[in-house]
Short mmCIF file of C-alpha atoms in Angstrom, two decimals:
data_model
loop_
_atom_site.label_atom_id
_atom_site.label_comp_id
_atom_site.label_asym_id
_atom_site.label_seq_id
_atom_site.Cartn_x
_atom_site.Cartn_y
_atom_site.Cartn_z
CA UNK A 1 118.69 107.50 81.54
CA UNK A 2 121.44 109.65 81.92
CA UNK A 3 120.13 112.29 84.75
CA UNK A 4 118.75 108.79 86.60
CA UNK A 5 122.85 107.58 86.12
CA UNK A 6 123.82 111.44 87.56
CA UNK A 7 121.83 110.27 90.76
CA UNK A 8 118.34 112.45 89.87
CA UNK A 9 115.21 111.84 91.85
CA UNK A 10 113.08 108.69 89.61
CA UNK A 11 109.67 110.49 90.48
CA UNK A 12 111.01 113.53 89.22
CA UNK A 13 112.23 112.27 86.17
CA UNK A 14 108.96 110.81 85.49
CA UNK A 15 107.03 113.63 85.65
CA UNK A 16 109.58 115.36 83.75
CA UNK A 17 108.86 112.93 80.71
CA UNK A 18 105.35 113.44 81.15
CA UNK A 19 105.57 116.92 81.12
CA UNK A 20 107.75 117.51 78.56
CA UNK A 21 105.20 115.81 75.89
CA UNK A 22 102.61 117.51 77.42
CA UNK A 23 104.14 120.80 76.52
CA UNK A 24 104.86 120.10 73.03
CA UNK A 25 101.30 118.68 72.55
CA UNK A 26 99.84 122.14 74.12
CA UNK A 27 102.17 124.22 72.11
CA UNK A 28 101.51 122.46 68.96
CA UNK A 29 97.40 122.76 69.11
CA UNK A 30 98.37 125.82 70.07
CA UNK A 31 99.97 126.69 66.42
CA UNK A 32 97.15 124.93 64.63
CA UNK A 33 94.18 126.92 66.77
CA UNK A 34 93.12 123.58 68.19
CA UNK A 35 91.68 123.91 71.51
CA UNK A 36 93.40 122.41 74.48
CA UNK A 37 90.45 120.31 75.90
CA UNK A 38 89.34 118.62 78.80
CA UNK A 39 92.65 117.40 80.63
CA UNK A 40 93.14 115.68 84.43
CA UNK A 41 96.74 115.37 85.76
CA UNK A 42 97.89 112.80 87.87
CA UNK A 43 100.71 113.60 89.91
CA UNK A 44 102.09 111.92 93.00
CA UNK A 45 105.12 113.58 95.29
CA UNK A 46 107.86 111.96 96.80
CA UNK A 47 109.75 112.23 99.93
CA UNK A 48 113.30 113.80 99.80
CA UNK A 49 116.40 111.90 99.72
CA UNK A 50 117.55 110.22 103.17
CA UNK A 51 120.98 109.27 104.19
CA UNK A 52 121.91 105.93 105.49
CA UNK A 53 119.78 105.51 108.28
CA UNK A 54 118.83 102.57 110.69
CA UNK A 55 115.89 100.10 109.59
CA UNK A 56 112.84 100.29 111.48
CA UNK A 57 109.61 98.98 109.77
CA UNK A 58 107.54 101.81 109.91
CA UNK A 59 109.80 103.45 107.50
CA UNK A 60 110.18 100.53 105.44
CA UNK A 61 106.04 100.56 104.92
CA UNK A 62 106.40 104.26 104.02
CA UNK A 63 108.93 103.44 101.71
CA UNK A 64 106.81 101.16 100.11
CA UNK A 65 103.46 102.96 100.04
CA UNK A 66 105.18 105.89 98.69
CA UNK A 67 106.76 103.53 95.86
CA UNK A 68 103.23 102.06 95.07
CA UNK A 69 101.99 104.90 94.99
CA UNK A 70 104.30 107.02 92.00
CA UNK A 71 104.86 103.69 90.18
CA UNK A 72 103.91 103.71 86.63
CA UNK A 73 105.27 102.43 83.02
CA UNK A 74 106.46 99.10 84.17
CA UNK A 75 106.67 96.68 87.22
CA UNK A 76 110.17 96.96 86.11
CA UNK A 77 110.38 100.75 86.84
CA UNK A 78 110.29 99.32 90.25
CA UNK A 79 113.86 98.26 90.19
CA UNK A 80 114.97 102.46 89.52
CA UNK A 81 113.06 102.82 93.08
CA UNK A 82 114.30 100.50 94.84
CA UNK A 83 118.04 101.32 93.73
CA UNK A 84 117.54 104.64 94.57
CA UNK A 85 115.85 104.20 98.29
CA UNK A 86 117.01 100.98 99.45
CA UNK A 87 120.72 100.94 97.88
CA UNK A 88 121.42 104.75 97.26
CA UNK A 89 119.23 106.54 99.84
CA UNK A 90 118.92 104.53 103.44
CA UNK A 91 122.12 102.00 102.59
CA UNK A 92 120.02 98.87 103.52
CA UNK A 93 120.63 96.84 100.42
CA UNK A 94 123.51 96.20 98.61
CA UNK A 95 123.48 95.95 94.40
CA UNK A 96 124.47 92.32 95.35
CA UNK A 97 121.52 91.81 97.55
CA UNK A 98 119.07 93.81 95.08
CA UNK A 99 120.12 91.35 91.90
CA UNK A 100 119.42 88.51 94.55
CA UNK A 101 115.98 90.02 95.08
CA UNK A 102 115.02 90.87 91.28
CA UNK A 103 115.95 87.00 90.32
CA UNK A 104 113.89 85.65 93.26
CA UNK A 105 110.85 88.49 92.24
CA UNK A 106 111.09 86.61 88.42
CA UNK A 107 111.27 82.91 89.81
CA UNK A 108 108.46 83.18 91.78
CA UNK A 109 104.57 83.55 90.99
CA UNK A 110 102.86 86.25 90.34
CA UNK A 111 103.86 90.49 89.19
CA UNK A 112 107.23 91.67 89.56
CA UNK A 113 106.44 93.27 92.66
CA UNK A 114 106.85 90.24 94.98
CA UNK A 115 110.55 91.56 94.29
CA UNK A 116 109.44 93.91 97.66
CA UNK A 117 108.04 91.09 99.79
CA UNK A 118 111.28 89.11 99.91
CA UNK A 119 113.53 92.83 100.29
CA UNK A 120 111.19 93.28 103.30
CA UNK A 121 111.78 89.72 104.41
CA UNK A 122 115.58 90.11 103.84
CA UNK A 123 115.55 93.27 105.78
CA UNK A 124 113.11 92.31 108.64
CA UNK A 125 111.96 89.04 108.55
CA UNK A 126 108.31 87.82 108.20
CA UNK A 127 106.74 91.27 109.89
CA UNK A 128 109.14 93.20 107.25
CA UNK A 129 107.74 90.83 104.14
CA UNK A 130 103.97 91.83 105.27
CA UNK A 131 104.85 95.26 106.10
CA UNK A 132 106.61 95.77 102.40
CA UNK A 133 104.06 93.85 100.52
CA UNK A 134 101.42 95.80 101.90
CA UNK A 135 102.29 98.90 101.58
CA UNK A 136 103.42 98.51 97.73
CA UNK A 137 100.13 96.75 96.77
CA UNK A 138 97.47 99.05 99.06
CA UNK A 139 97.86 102.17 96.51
CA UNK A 140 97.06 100.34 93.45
CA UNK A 141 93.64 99.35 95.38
CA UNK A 142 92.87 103.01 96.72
CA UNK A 143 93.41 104.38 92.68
CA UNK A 144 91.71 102.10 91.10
CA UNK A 145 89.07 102.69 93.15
CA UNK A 146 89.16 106.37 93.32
CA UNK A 147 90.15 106.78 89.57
CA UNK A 148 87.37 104.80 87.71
CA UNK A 149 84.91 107.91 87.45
CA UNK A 150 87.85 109.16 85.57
CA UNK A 151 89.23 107.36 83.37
CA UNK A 152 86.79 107.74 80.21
CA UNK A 153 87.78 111.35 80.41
CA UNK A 154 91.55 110.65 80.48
CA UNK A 155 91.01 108.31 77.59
CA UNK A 156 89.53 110.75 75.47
CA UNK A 157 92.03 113.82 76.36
CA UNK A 158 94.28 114.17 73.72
CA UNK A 159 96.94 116.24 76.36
CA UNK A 160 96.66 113.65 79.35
CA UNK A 161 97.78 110.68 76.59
CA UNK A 162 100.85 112.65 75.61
CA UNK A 163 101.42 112.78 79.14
CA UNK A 164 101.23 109.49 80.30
CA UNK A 165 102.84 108.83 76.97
CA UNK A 166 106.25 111.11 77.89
CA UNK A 167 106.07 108.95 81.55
CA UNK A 168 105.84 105.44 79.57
CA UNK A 169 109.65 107.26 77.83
CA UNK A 170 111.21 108.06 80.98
CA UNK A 171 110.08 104.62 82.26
CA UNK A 172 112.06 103.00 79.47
CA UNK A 173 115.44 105.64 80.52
CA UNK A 174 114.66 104.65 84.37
CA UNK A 175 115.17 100.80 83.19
CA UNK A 176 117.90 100.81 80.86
CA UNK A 177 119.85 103.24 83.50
CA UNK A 178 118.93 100.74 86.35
CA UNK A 179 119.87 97.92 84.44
CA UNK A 180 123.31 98.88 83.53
CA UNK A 181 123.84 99.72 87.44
CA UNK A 182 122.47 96.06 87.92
CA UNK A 183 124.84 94.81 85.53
CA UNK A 184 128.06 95.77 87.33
CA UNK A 185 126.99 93.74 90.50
CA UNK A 186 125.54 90.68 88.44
CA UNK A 187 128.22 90.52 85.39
CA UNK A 188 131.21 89.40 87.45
CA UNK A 189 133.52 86.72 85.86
CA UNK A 190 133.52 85.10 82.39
CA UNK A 191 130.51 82.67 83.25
CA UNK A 192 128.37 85.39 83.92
CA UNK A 193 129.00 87.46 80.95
CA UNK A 194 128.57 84.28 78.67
CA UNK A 195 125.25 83.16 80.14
CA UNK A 196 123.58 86.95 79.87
CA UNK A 197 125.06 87.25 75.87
CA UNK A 198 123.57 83.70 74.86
CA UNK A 199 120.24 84.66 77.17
CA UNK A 200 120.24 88.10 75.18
CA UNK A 201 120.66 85.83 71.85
CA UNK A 202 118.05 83.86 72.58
CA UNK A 203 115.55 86.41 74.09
CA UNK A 204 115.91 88.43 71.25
CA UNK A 205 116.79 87.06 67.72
CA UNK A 206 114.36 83.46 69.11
CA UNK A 207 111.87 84.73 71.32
CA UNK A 208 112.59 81.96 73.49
CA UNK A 209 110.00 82.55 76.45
CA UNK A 210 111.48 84.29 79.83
CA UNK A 211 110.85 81.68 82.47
CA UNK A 212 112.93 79.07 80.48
CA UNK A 213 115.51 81.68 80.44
CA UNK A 214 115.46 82.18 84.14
CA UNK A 215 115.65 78.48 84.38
CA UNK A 216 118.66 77.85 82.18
CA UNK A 217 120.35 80.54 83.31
CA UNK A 218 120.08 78.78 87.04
CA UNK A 219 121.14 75.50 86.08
CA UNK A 220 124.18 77.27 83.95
CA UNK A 221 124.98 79.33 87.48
CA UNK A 222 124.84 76.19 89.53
CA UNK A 223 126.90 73.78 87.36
CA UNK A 224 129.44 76.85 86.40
CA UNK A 225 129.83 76.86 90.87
CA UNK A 226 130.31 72.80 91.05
CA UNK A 227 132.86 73.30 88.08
CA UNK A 228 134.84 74.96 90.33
#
């Protein structure tokens, strides 16, 4: 959490996390003489940093593919990657226009990733919506496909499940670090503050379910803007 806050590369924080277990889990069967075993990495690479740069869609499909194709822990990792392309890298979005797109992402059907079909419509209409949708969800088809002769092996491997296991830990840093950047450009006057401690309250200590959050925190949005 704190290297993604210091502006690190997500994708290399991942792998970082993943790494990092796998080492420990190597160097402690090496201690106890057990052997290392059968182990498959999966690694994906990223494309460097880019100043603010004008849209086109081509870019924004790269963008995308490249996202849906590193993603893993969490739909909600994707909110770290778009922060750091889309607000911190090209200077498309704003943290203003990225809260907008999370809330619409949880009100609608479906995973959280519809969050990049309305980014792409914000950014370029109905071509950027198709171009961003596709590109995030194409990946997932292509792996799943190519990975299946696979996975039993990964399964069983000792060494690739502490390394998917140190990725699901930097997932969790990439969210809470994301989520307190979030928080500065959603948490802006009393109202707000109050309705995201009693949603906390009640997500937490009740279980109340999510969507009824979403909705009551909508309602408590809209009445706290006729109030004024």
């Amino acid at each position: 959490m704190v290297l993604y806050l210091l502006g690190v590369n997500v994708i290399v924080l991942l792998l970082l996390g993943g790494v990092t277990l796998l080492l420990n889990e190597m160097i402690r069967r090496r201690k106890t003489g057990q052997p290392l075993g059968a182990f498959l990495p999966l690694v994906g690479s990223s494309l460097p940093a880019v100043a603010a740069i004008p849209f086109s869609l081509p870019i924004l499909f790269l963008t995308f593919l490249k996202i849906g194709a590193v993603l893993y822990g969490s739909g909600y990792v994707l909110l770290a990657f778009l922060h750091a392309n889309f607000v911190s890298g090209f200077g498309w979005l704003t943290d203003k226009q990225l809260v907008d797109a999370i809330a619409i992402g949880q009100v609608t059907p479906g995973p959280v990733f519809t969050t990049a079909t309305f980014i792409g419509y914000l950014m370029g209409g109905v071509p950027g919506a198709l171009v961003a949708t596709l590109g995030i969800f194409l990946p997932s088809f292509v792996f799943v496909a190519a990975s299946s002769p696979f996975i039993p092996r990964l399964r069983n491997s000792p060494l690739a499940g502490k390394l998917l296991d140190g990725v699901n830990v930097a997932s969790l840093g990439l969210m809470a670090g994301v989520t307190l950047q979030l928080a500065q450009a959603a948490l802006i006057d009393p109202a707000t503050i109050v309705i995201a401690i009693i949603s906390a309250i009640l997500l937490f200590r009740f279980r109340v379910n999510s969507t009824w959050l979403i909705a009551g925190g909508a309602i408590a949005g809209l009445a706290s803007g006729l109030w004024r």
